[in-house]
Short mmCIF file of C-alpha atoms and ligand atoms in Angstrom, two decimals:
data_model
loop_
_atom_site.label_atom_id
_atom_site.label_comp_id
_atom_site.label_asym_id
_atom_site.label_seq_id
_atom_site.Cartn_x
_atom_site.Cartn_y
_atom_site.Cartn_z
CA MET A 1 -132.82 82.86 62.08
CA ASN A 2 -135.01 85.93 61.90
CA ASN A 3 -138.56 85.98 63.07
CA SER A 4 -140.94 88.23 64.93
CA MET A 5 -144.44 88.35 66.32
CA GLN A 6 -146.67 90.75 68.16
CA LEU A 7 -149.43 89.92 70.56
CA GLN A 8 -151.98 91.99 72.41
CA PHE A 9 -154.75 91.02 74.77
CA LYS A 10 -157.10 92.29 77.44
CA SER A 11 -155.64 92.90 80.87
CA ILE A 12 -157.42 90.08 82.63
CA SER A 13 -155.41 87.65 84.69
CA GLU A 14 -156.81 84.66 82.78
CA ASN A 15 -154.66 85.82 79.86
CA GLU A 16 -151.40 85.34 81.72
CA ALA A 17 -151.24 81.60 80.99
CA PHE A 18 -152.18 82.25 77.37
CA ALA A 19 -149.43 84.86 76.98
CA ARG A 20 -146.85 82.60 78.59
CA VAL A 21 -147.67 79.64 76.33
CA SER A 22 -147.81 81.81 73.20
CA VAL A 23 -144.36 83.24 73.80
CA ALA A 24 -143.06 79.76 74.66
CA ALA A 25 -144.51 78.35 71.44
CA PHE A 26 -142.80 81.11 69.49
CA VAL A 27 -139.47 80.59 71.27
CA SER A 28 -139.69 76.82 70.67
CA GLN A 29 -138.45 77.58 67.17
CA ILE A 30 -134.92 78.14 68.44
CA ASP A 31 -134.93 74.66 69.98
CA PRO A 32 -134.33 75.70 73.60
CA THR A 33 -133.84 73.34 76.50
CA MET A 34 -136.64 72.65 78.96
CA ASN A 35 -134.94 74.87 81.54
CA GLU A 36 -134.68 77.71 79.11
CA ILE A 37 -138.33 77.47 78.14
CA THR A 38 -139.36 77.31 81.81
CA GLU A 39 -137.35 80.44 82.47
CA ILE A 40 -138.93 82.23 79.53
CA LYS A 41 -142.39 81.26 80.72
CA THR A 42 -141.58 82.47 84.21
CA VAL A 43 -140.31 85.89 83.15
CA VAL A 44 -143.26 86.42 80.79
CA SER A 45 -145.57 85.48 83.66
CA GLU A 46 -143.94 87.99 85.97
CA ALA A 47 -143.96 90.85 83.48
CA VAL A 48 -147.51 90.23 82.26
CA THR A 49 -148.80 89.91 85.84
CA ASN A 50 -147.11 93.21 86.67
CA ALA A 51 -148.77 94.92 83.71
CA ILE A 52 -152.20 93.60 84.69
CA ILE A 53 -152.02 93.95 88.49
CA HIS A 54 -149.82 97.02 88.90
CA GLY A 55 -149.99 98.84 85.57
CA TYR A 56 -153.73 98.51 85.02
CA GLU A 57 -154.81 97.68 88.56
CA GLU A 58 -156.87 94.85 87.06
CA ASP A 59 -159.00 97.05 84.82
CA PRO A 60 -160.19 94.43 82.28
CA ASN A 61 -160.72 97.00 79.54
CA GLN A 62 -157.05 97.80 79.07
CA THR A 63 -154.61 96.13 76.71
CA VAL A 64 -151.24 94.45 77.28
CA PHE A 65 -148.77 94.40 74.38
CA ILE A 66 -146.04 91.84 73.72
CA GLU A 67 -143.44 91.87 71.00
CA CYS A 68 -141.02 89.01 70.41
CA GLU A 69 -138.10 89.00 68.08
CA ILE A 70 -135.54 86.35 67.26
CA THR A 71 -132.44 87.64 65.47
CA ASP A 72 -129.86 84.93 64.93
CA SER A 73 -129.73 83.39 68.40
CA THR A 74 -130.85 86.45 70.34
CA LEU A 75 -134.37 86.61 71.73
CA SER A 76 -135.94 89.86 72.76
CA ILE A 77 -139.32 90.11 74.45
CA VAL A 78 -140.99 93.46 75.07
CA ILE A 79 -143.96 93.63 77.47
CA GLU A 80 -145.73 96.97 77.49
CA ASP A 81 -148.68 98.58 79.21
CA HIS A 82 -150.20 102.04 79.04
CA GLY A 83 -150.97 101.99 82.75
CA ILE A 84 -150.02 103.97 85.85
CA GLY A 85 -146.25 103.69 85.35
CA ILE A 86 -143.49 103.47 87.97
CA ASP A 87 -142.23 106.47 89.97
CA ASN A 88 -138.85 105.09 90.91
CA VAL A 89 -137.68 102.20 88.71
CA ASP A 90 -134.52 101.53 90.74
CA LEU A 91 -136.54 101.13 93.91
CA ALA A 92 -139.12 98.94 92.12
CA LYS A 93 -136.33 96.63 90.96
CA GLU A 94 -134.99 96.09 94.49
CA PRO A 95 -135.48 92.51 95.68
CA LEU A 96 -138.52 92.22 97.95
CA PHE A 97 -139.82 95.69 97.10
CA THR A 98 -143.55 95.64 96.44
CA SER A 99 -146.14 98.40 96.42
CA LYS A 100 -148.91 95.88 97.00
CA PRO A 101 -147.99 93.84 100.10
CA GLU A 102 -151.74 93.39 100.72
CA LEU A 103 -151.94 91.17 97.62
CA GLU A 104 -149.22 88.89 98.97
CA ARG A 105 -146.94 89.90 96.14
CA SER A 106 -143.41 88.75 96.80
CA GLY A 107 -141.60 91.75 95.35
CA MET A 108 -139.36 89.34 93.43
CA GLY A 109 -140.68 89.86 89.90
CA PHE A 110 -137.90 92.05 88.57
CA THR A 111 -135.27 90.05 90.46
CA ILE A 112 -136.47 86.86 88.76
CA MET A 113 -136.40 88.58 85.35
CA GLU A 114 -132.85 89.79 85.93
CA ASN A 115 -131.78 86.34 87.04
CA PHE A 116 -133.20 84.43 84.09
CA MET A 117 -132.47 86.89 81.30
CA ASP A 118 -129.21 88.40 80.06
CA LYS A 119 -130.58 91.91 80.07
CA VAL A 120 -133.63 93.62 81.55
CA ASN A 121 -134.47 97.16 80.57
CA VAL A 122 -137.36 99.03 82.16
CA ILE A 123 -138.67 102.30 80.76
CA SER A 124 -141.55 103.78 82.69
CA LYS A 125 -143.33 107.10 83.10
CA PRO A 126 -145.98 107.75 85.73
CA GLY A 127 -149.35 108.14 84.03
CA ILE A 128 -147.96 106.95 80.68
CA GLY A 129 -147.02 103.34 81.18
CA THR A 130 -144.25 100.79 81.42
CA LYS A 131 -142.14 98.99 78.84
CA VAL A 132 -140.04 96.04 79.94
CA THR A 133 -137.48 94.68 77.47
CA LEU A 134 -136.05 91.24 78.17
CA ILE A 135 -133.10 89.94 76.20
CA LYS A 136 -131.46 86.55 76.12
CA ASP A 137 -128.71 85.25 73.92
CA PHE A 138 -129.25 81.55 73.36
CA GLN A 139 -125.85 81.11 71.79
CA THR A 140 -124.12 82.28 74.97
CA SER A 141 -126.24 80.19 77.28
CA LYS A 142 -125.53 77.14 75.17
CA SER A 143 -121.78 77.53 75.05
CA LEU A 144 -121.68 78.20 78.79
CA CYS A 145 -123.42 74.90 79.43
CA ASN A 146 -121.00 72.84 77.42
CA ILE B 1 -144.47 78.98 89.62
CA GLY B 2 -145.37 75.72 91.38
CA GLU B 3 -147.23 74.65 88.32
CA ILE B 4 -144.33 75.52 86.08
CA GLN B 5 -141.92 73.66 88.30
CA ARG B 6 -144.04 70.56 88.12
CA PHE B 7 -143.73 70.95 84.40
CA ILE B 8 -139.96 70.81 84.48
CA ARG B 9 -138.55 67.42 83.68
CA ASP B 10 -135.75 65.97 85.75
CA ASP B 11 -132.90 67.11 83.55
CA GLY B 12 -132.54 70.77 82.67
CA THR B 13 -130.72 70.19 79.43
CA VAL B 14 -133.49 68.10 77.92
CA LYS B 15 -134.77 69.72 74.74
CA VAL B 16 -138.28 71.08 74.93
CA SER B 17 -139.24 69.17 71.85
CA ARG B 18 -138.45 65.86 73.60
CA SER B 19 -139.78 66.83 76.97
CA LEU B 20 -143.06 68.14 75.58
CA LYS B 21 -143.42 64.90 73.71
CA GLU B 22 -143.33 63.00 77.00
CA VAL B 23 -146.02 65.23 78.46
CA GLY B 24 -147.87 64.84 75.18
CA ASN B 25 -147.87 61.08 75.66
CA LYS B 26 -149.22 61.48 79.19
CA ILE B 27 -151.98 63.65 77.79
CA ARG B 28 -152.92 60.97 75.31
CA ARG B 29 -153.05 58.35 78.04
CA ALA B 30 -155.08 60.65 80.31
CA ALA B 31 -157.46 61.41 77.44
CA ASP B 32 -157.99 57.68 76.79
CA GLU B 33 -158.61 56.94 80.46
CA LEU B 34 -161.02 59.85 80.87
CA THR B 35 -162.88 58.92 77.71
CA LYS B 36 -163.53 55.44 79.14
CA GLU B 37 -164.38 56.82 82.57
CA LEU B 38 -166.76 59.53 81.36
CA GLY B 39 -168.12 57.81 78.27
CA ARG B 40 -167.39 60.92 76.21
CA VAL B 41 -164.52 63.04 74.94
CA PRO B 42 -162.96 64.85 77.91
CA THR B 43 -162.59 68.61 78.04
CA VAL B 44 -159.17 70.21 78.05
CA GLN B 45 -159.84 71.32 81.63
CA GLU B 46 -160.55 67.75 82.77
CA ILE B 47 -157.23 66.58 81.40
CA ALA B 48 -155.52 69.61 82.91
CA ASN B 49 -156.97 68.75 86.32
CA LYS B 50 -155.82 65.16 86.06
CA LEU B 51 -152.24 66.11 85.14
CA GLU B 52 -152.13 69.17 87.42
CA LEU B 53 -151.30 71.53 84.57
CA SER B 54 -153.11 74.53 83.14
CA PRO B 55 -155.28 74.03 80.04
CA GLU B 56 -152.85 76.26 78.15
CA GLU B 57 -149.91 74.01 79.07
CA ILE B 58 -151.91 71.01 77.87
CA ILE B 59 -152.34 72.70 74.49
CA HIS B 60 -148.64 73.44 74.24
CA ALA B 61 -147.56 69.91 75.11
CA GLN B 62 -150.22 68.28 72.96
CA GLU B 63 -148.78 70.08 69.95
CA ALA B 64 -145.56 68.08 70.24
CA THR B 65 -147.22 64.72 69.66
CA LYS B 66 -150.03 65.62 67.36
CA LYS B 67 -148.73 67.67 64.48
CA PRO B 68 -151.24 67.49 61.67
CA GLN B 69 -148.75 66.75 58.88
CA SER B 70 -151.33 66.71 56.21
CA ILE B 71 -155.00 67.38 55.90
CA HIS B 72 -155.62 63.70 55.35
CA GLU B 73 -153.95 62.77 58.57
CA THR B 74 -156.02 65.30 60.50
CA VAL B 75 -159.35 64.53 59.01
CA PHE B 76 -159.26 60.85 58.22
CA GLU B 77 -157.03 59.28 60.81
CA MET C 1 -167.20 85.57 79.17
CA ASN C 2 -165.64 88.36 77.17
CA ASN C 3 -162.07 88.29 76.01
CA SER C 4 -160.05 89.17 72.96
CA MET C 5 -156.54 89.02 71.58
CA GLN C 6 -154.68 90.00 68.47
CA LEU C 7 -151.66 88.38 66.99
CA GLN C 8 -149.42 89.16 64.06
CA PHE C 9 -146.34 87.43 62.72
CA LYS C 10 -144.10 87.05 59.72
CA SER C 11 -145.38 84.98 56.85
CA ILE C 12 -142.98 82.09 57.27
CA SER C 13 -144.34 78.58 57.50
CA GLU C 14 -142.60 77.93 60.84
CA ASN C 15 -145.11 80.33 62.37
CA GLU C 16 -148.06 78.16 61.47
CA ALA C 17 -147.51 75.89 64.50
CA PHE C 18 -147.02 78.89 66.75
CA ALA C 19 -150.26 80.50 65.52
CA ARG C 20 -152.16 77.27 66.03
CA VAL C 21 -150.92 76.84 69.62
CA SER C 22 -151.58 80.49 70.51
CA VAL C 23 -155.14 80.46 69.26
CA ALA C 24 -155.82 77.07 70.87
CA ALA C 25 -154.37 78.27 74.19
CA PHE C 26 -156.63 81.31 74.05
CA VAL C 27 -159.66 79.19 73.17
CA SER C 28 -158.93 76.79 76.04
CA GLN C 29 -160.49 79.46 78.28
CA ILE C 30 -163.99 78.56 77.10
CA ASP C 31 -163.63 74.99 78.32
CA PRO C 32 -163.64 73.14 74.99
CA THR C 33 -163.35 69.38 74.57
CA MET C 34 -160.11 67.89 73.25
CA ASN C 35 -161.87 67.31 69.92
CA GLU C 36 -162.99 70.89 69.67
CA ILE C 37 -159.43 72.08 70.30
CA THR C 38 -158.11 69.78 67.57
CA GLU C 39 -160.69 71.23 65.18
CA ILE C 40 -159.72 74.79 66.09
CA LYS C 41 -156.05 73.99 65.54
CA THR C 42 -156.83 72.46 62.18
CA VAL C 43 -158.85 75.40 60.85
CA VAL C 44 -156.25 77.91 62.05
CA SER C 45 -153.57 75.83 60.32
CA GLU C 46 -155.50 75.81 57.08
CA ALA C 47 -156.24 79.53 57.05
CA VAL C 48 -152.72 80.56 58.10
CA THR C 49 -151.15 78.22 55.54
CA ASN C 50 -153.39 79.76 52.87
CA ALA C 51 -152.30 83.27 53.86
CA ILE C 52 -148.61 82.32 53.73
CA ILE C 53 -148.59 80.05 50.66
CA HIS C 54 -151.30 81.59 48.49
CA GLY C 55 -151.72 85.15 49.81
CA TYR C 56 -148.04 85.98 50.17
CA GLU C 57 -146.56 83.24 47.95
CA GLU C 58 -144.11 82.56 50.80
CA ASP C 59 -142.59 86.03 50.90
CA PRO C 60 -141.14 86.00 54.45
CA ASN C 61 -141.28 89.78 54.80
CA GLN C 62 -145.07 89.99 54.89
CA THR C 63 -147.31 89.86 57.93
CA VAL C 64 -150.25 87.63 58.83
CA PHE C 65 -152.88 89.03 61.23
CA ILE C 66 -155.10 87.08 63.59
CA GLU C 67 -157.85 88.37 65.82
CA CYS C 68 -159.72 86.20 68.31
CA GLU C 69 -162.74 87.16 70.27
CA ILE C 70 -164.81 85.27 72.80
CA THR C 71 -168.23 86.76 73.52
CA ASP C 72 -170.26 84.62 75.90
CA SER C 73 -169.83 81.21 74.31
CA THR C 74 -169.19 82.40 70.77
CA LEU C 75 -165.70 82.30 69.35
CA SER C 76 -164.68 84.30 66.34
CA ILE C 77 -161.29 84.01 64.67
CA VAL C 78 -160.25 86.38 61.89
CA ILE C 79 -157.21 85.51 59.76
CA GLU C 80 -156.12 88.27 57.43
CA ASP C 81 -153.41 88.87 54.86
CA HIS C 82 -152.60 91.79 52.61
CA GLY C 83 -151.56 89.50 49.80
CA ILE C 84 -152.65 88.71 46.25
CA GLY C 85 -156.31 88.09 47.07
CA ILE C 86 -158.79 85.69 45.46
CA ASP C 87 -160.46 86.33 42.10
CA ASN C 88 -163.44 84.06 42.55
CA VAL C 89 -164.18 83.17 46.16
CA ASP C 90 -167.02 80.77 45.32
CA LEU C 91 -164.74 78.78 43.06
CA ALA C 92 -161.92 78.84 45.64
CA LYS C 93 -164.29 77.38 48.23
CA GLU C 94 -165.24 74.42 46.04
CA PRO C 95 -163.99 71.11 47.44
CA LEU C 96 -160.79 69.99 45.69
CA PHE C 97 -160.25 73.33 43.97
CA THR C 98 -156.65 74.45 44.22
CA SER C 99 -154.65 76.98 42.23
CA LYS C 100 -151.42 75.27 43.22
CA PRO C 101 -151.69 71.59 42.29
CA GLU C 102 -147.91 71.55 41.84
CA LEU C 103 -147.50 72.01 45.63
CA GLU C 104 -149.61 68.94 46.29
CA ARG C 105 -152.25 71.07 47.91
CA SER C 106 -155.43 69.10 48.37
CA GLY C 107 -157.88 71.92 47.72
CA MET C 108 -159.74 70.98 50.91
CA GLY C 109 -158.79 73.94 53.14
CA PHE C 110 -162.04 75.89 52.89
CA THR C 111 -164.08 72.70 53.00
CA ILE C 112 -162.45 71.71 56.27
CA MET C 113 -163.06 75.17 57.71
CA GLU C 114 -166.72 74.98 56.77
CA ASN C 115 -167.00 71.53 58.27
CA PHE C 116 -165.47 72.35 61.63
CA MET C 117 -166.87 75.84 62.17
CA ASP C 118 -170.44 77.13 62.32
CA LYS C 119 -169.77 79.97 59.91
CA VAL C 120 -166.99 80.82 57.44
CA ASN C 121 -166.95 84.22 55.81
CA VAL C 122 -164.35 85.10 53.18
CA ILE C 123 -163.81 88.65 51.99
CA SER C 124 -161.13 89.02 49.36
CA LYS C 125 -160.00 91.53 46.76
CA PRO C 126 -157.33 90.79 44.14
CA GLY C 127 -154.24 92.83 44.94
CA ILE C 128 -155.60 93.90 48.33
CA GLY C 129 -155.80 90.74 50.40
CA THR C 130 -158.01 88.19 52.08
CA LYS C 131 -159.91 88.15 55.35
CA VAL C 132 -161.33 84.88 56.61
CA THR C 133 -163.75 85.01 59.55
CA LEU C 134 -164.43 81.76 61.36
CA ILE C 135 -167.23 81.54 63.92
CA LYS C 136 -168.19 78.79 66.31
CA ASP C 137 -170.78 78.74 69.04
CA PHE C 138 -169.57 76.49 71.83
CA GLN C 139 -172.93 76.48 73.57
CA THR C 140 -174.60 74.92 70.55
CA SER C 141 -171.95 72.30 70.05
CA LYS C 142 -172.20 71.26 73.69
CA SER C 143 -175.98 70.92 73.82
CA LEU C 144 -175.91 68.94 70.59
CA CYS C 145 -173.49 66.46 72.11
CA ASN C 146 -175.58 65.71 75.17
N1 ADP D 1 -146.11 97.32 84.78
C1 ADP D 1 -146.02 97.99 85.96
N2 ADP D 1 -146.75 99.12 86.16
C2 ADP D 1 -146.68 99.79 87.32
N3 ADP D 1 -145.91 99.41 88.35
C3 ADP D 1 -145.16 98.30 88.23
C4 ADP D 1 -145.17 97.54 87.03
N4 ADP D 1 -144.33 96.50 87.18
C5 ADP D 1 -143.81 96.62 88.40
N5 ADP D 1 -144.29 97.69 89.06
C6 ADP D 1 -143.91 98.15 90.42
O1 ADP D 1 -142.70 97.50 90.77
C7 ADP D 1 -142.90 96.79 92.00
C8 ADP D 1 -142.03 95.55 92.01
O2 ADP D 1 -142.44 94.63 91.03
P1 ADP D 1 -142.09 93.11 91.24
O3 ADP D 1 -140.63 92.98 91.45
O4 ADP D 1 -142.68 92.33 90.13
O5 ADP D 1 -142.82 92.74 92.62
P2 ADP D 1 -144.38 92.52 92.93
O6 ADP D 1 -145.11 92.40 91.62
O7 ADP D 1 -144.41 91.25 93.72
O8 ADP D 1 -144.83 93.72 93.69
C9 ADP D 1 -144.38 96.53 92.07
O9 ADP D 1 -144.83 96.32 93.40
C10 ADP D 1 -144.97 97.80 91.46
O10 ADP D 1 -144.98 98.84 92.40
N1 ADP D 2 -155.30 83.82 51.69
C1 ADP D 2 -155.41 83.51 50.38
N2 ADP D 2 -154.90 84.34 49.43
C2 ADP D 2 -155.01 84.05 48.11
N3 ADP D 2 -155.62 82.94 47.64
C3 ADP D 2 -156.15 82.08 48.52
C4 ADP D 2 -156.08 82.32 49.92
N4 ADP D 2 -156.70 81.29 50.56
C5 ADP D 2 -157.14 80.48 49.61
N5 ADP D 2 -156.82 80.94 48.36
C6 ADP D 2 -157.18 80.31 47.06
O1 ADP D 2 -158.22 79.37 47.29
C7 ADP D 2 -157.81 78.07 46.83
C8 ADP D 2 -158.44 76.99 47.70
O2 ADP D 2 -157.91 77.03 49.01
P1 ADP D 2 -157.94 75.71 49.87
O3 ADP D 2 -159.34 75.20 49.92
O4 ADP D 2 -157.31 75.99 51.20
O5 ADP D 2 -157.06 74.69 49.04
P2 ADP D 2 -155.48 74.62 48.83
O6 ADP D 2 -154.83 75.52 49.85
O7 ADP D 2 -155.16 73.18 49.05
O8 ADP D 2 -155.21 75.11 47.43
C9 ADP D 2 -156.30 78.13 46.84
O9 ADP D 2 -155.73 77.19 45.95
C10 ADP D 2 -156.03 79.56 46.43
O10 ADP D 2 -156.14 79.72 45.03
MG1 MG D 3 -144.53 91.24 90.05
MG1 MG D 4 -155.29 75.62 51.80
#
């Protein structure tokens, strides 16, 4: 199966639920299990929230970009912002690391993404923005379960 | 995440299509009850509140039970 | 309330359900009734199906574009294709008119759109494509109901 979609929306936190459901509706086409869809929703939530809260510091006039592609049984989701970027990606990915403890962020966003997806790739430049690529092979996850 | 977890059905290997259908049935029941209670068609938010889900999740689940197969079904049923 | 999103996807009929759910999830932010959501889903279905079946004649390598905007209580949805276009828009809008009777199309797509939305605007050029703009004021529909 080969399919793709692109989505973009204003960086307001109300759009997080919309983005999560849209991606889930797209992914539904590969007939995932409930756990798989919950994981997809969770990682999209985390990445989109990061783009809005960290990347754009909640400026509602900015735009978040999502690209989803299904190639055979591999799903890739790219979440991109043209926001402040990340100085040190390795540090940002550390469990419990957060630059906004005052917002009661848990610092577990990237850890959750790495747990639920097969591959997480983060490209970021301060002042330019951040691009998070999430990849999951549904064939693998299925054969592992059986 | 709490909301999402509430959305998970007991068994992790259940297909979304089936699981959403169950939630879809709950939505239909909730909609019927609220319609009687309020004397009008409920809003998506009212159903979301009753089932402790977000309006967006209601839309997603509702899709599983109510697929307009044909125009006639949608308009005239 | 002010919000907007854009969506694009391959012109394969599997994406019709995804488009419908995405738009409906976005629209759920303006607190619609269940009936209003069903109407929105139906008109999106009709317009997207037209783009895929008529505009692109089911060529899976083409792209359908959707733009949604909420300004105060007014929703506008634009569905666009760069497909074959429509020769005579007035004729195409006539109830029961269809150019593909062999596909068991009912010819009621535009009629349904006009019934469920406050305004339907079709701009089309043969060989260039078709742009359908659907507008609904949710304030009006609410005060009419009470
Ligand atoms: N899109 C982004 N733009 C800028 N900084 C980001 C972005 N995503 C993540 N970060 C940085 O990485 C840190 C860790 O992210 P994460 O693991 O999701 O934890 P949290 O969001 O709870 O802080 C954030 O605190 C922030 O400093
Ligand atoms: N996006 C489009 N591109 C090209 N032609 C279109 C498009 N949308 C509609 N049409 C034309 O308008 C006619 C009427 O459309 P509609 O009312 O939806 O009925 P139906 O889809 O059942 O034919 C179609 O048969 C087709 O000829
Ligand atoms: Mg985070
Ligand atoms: Mg039609």
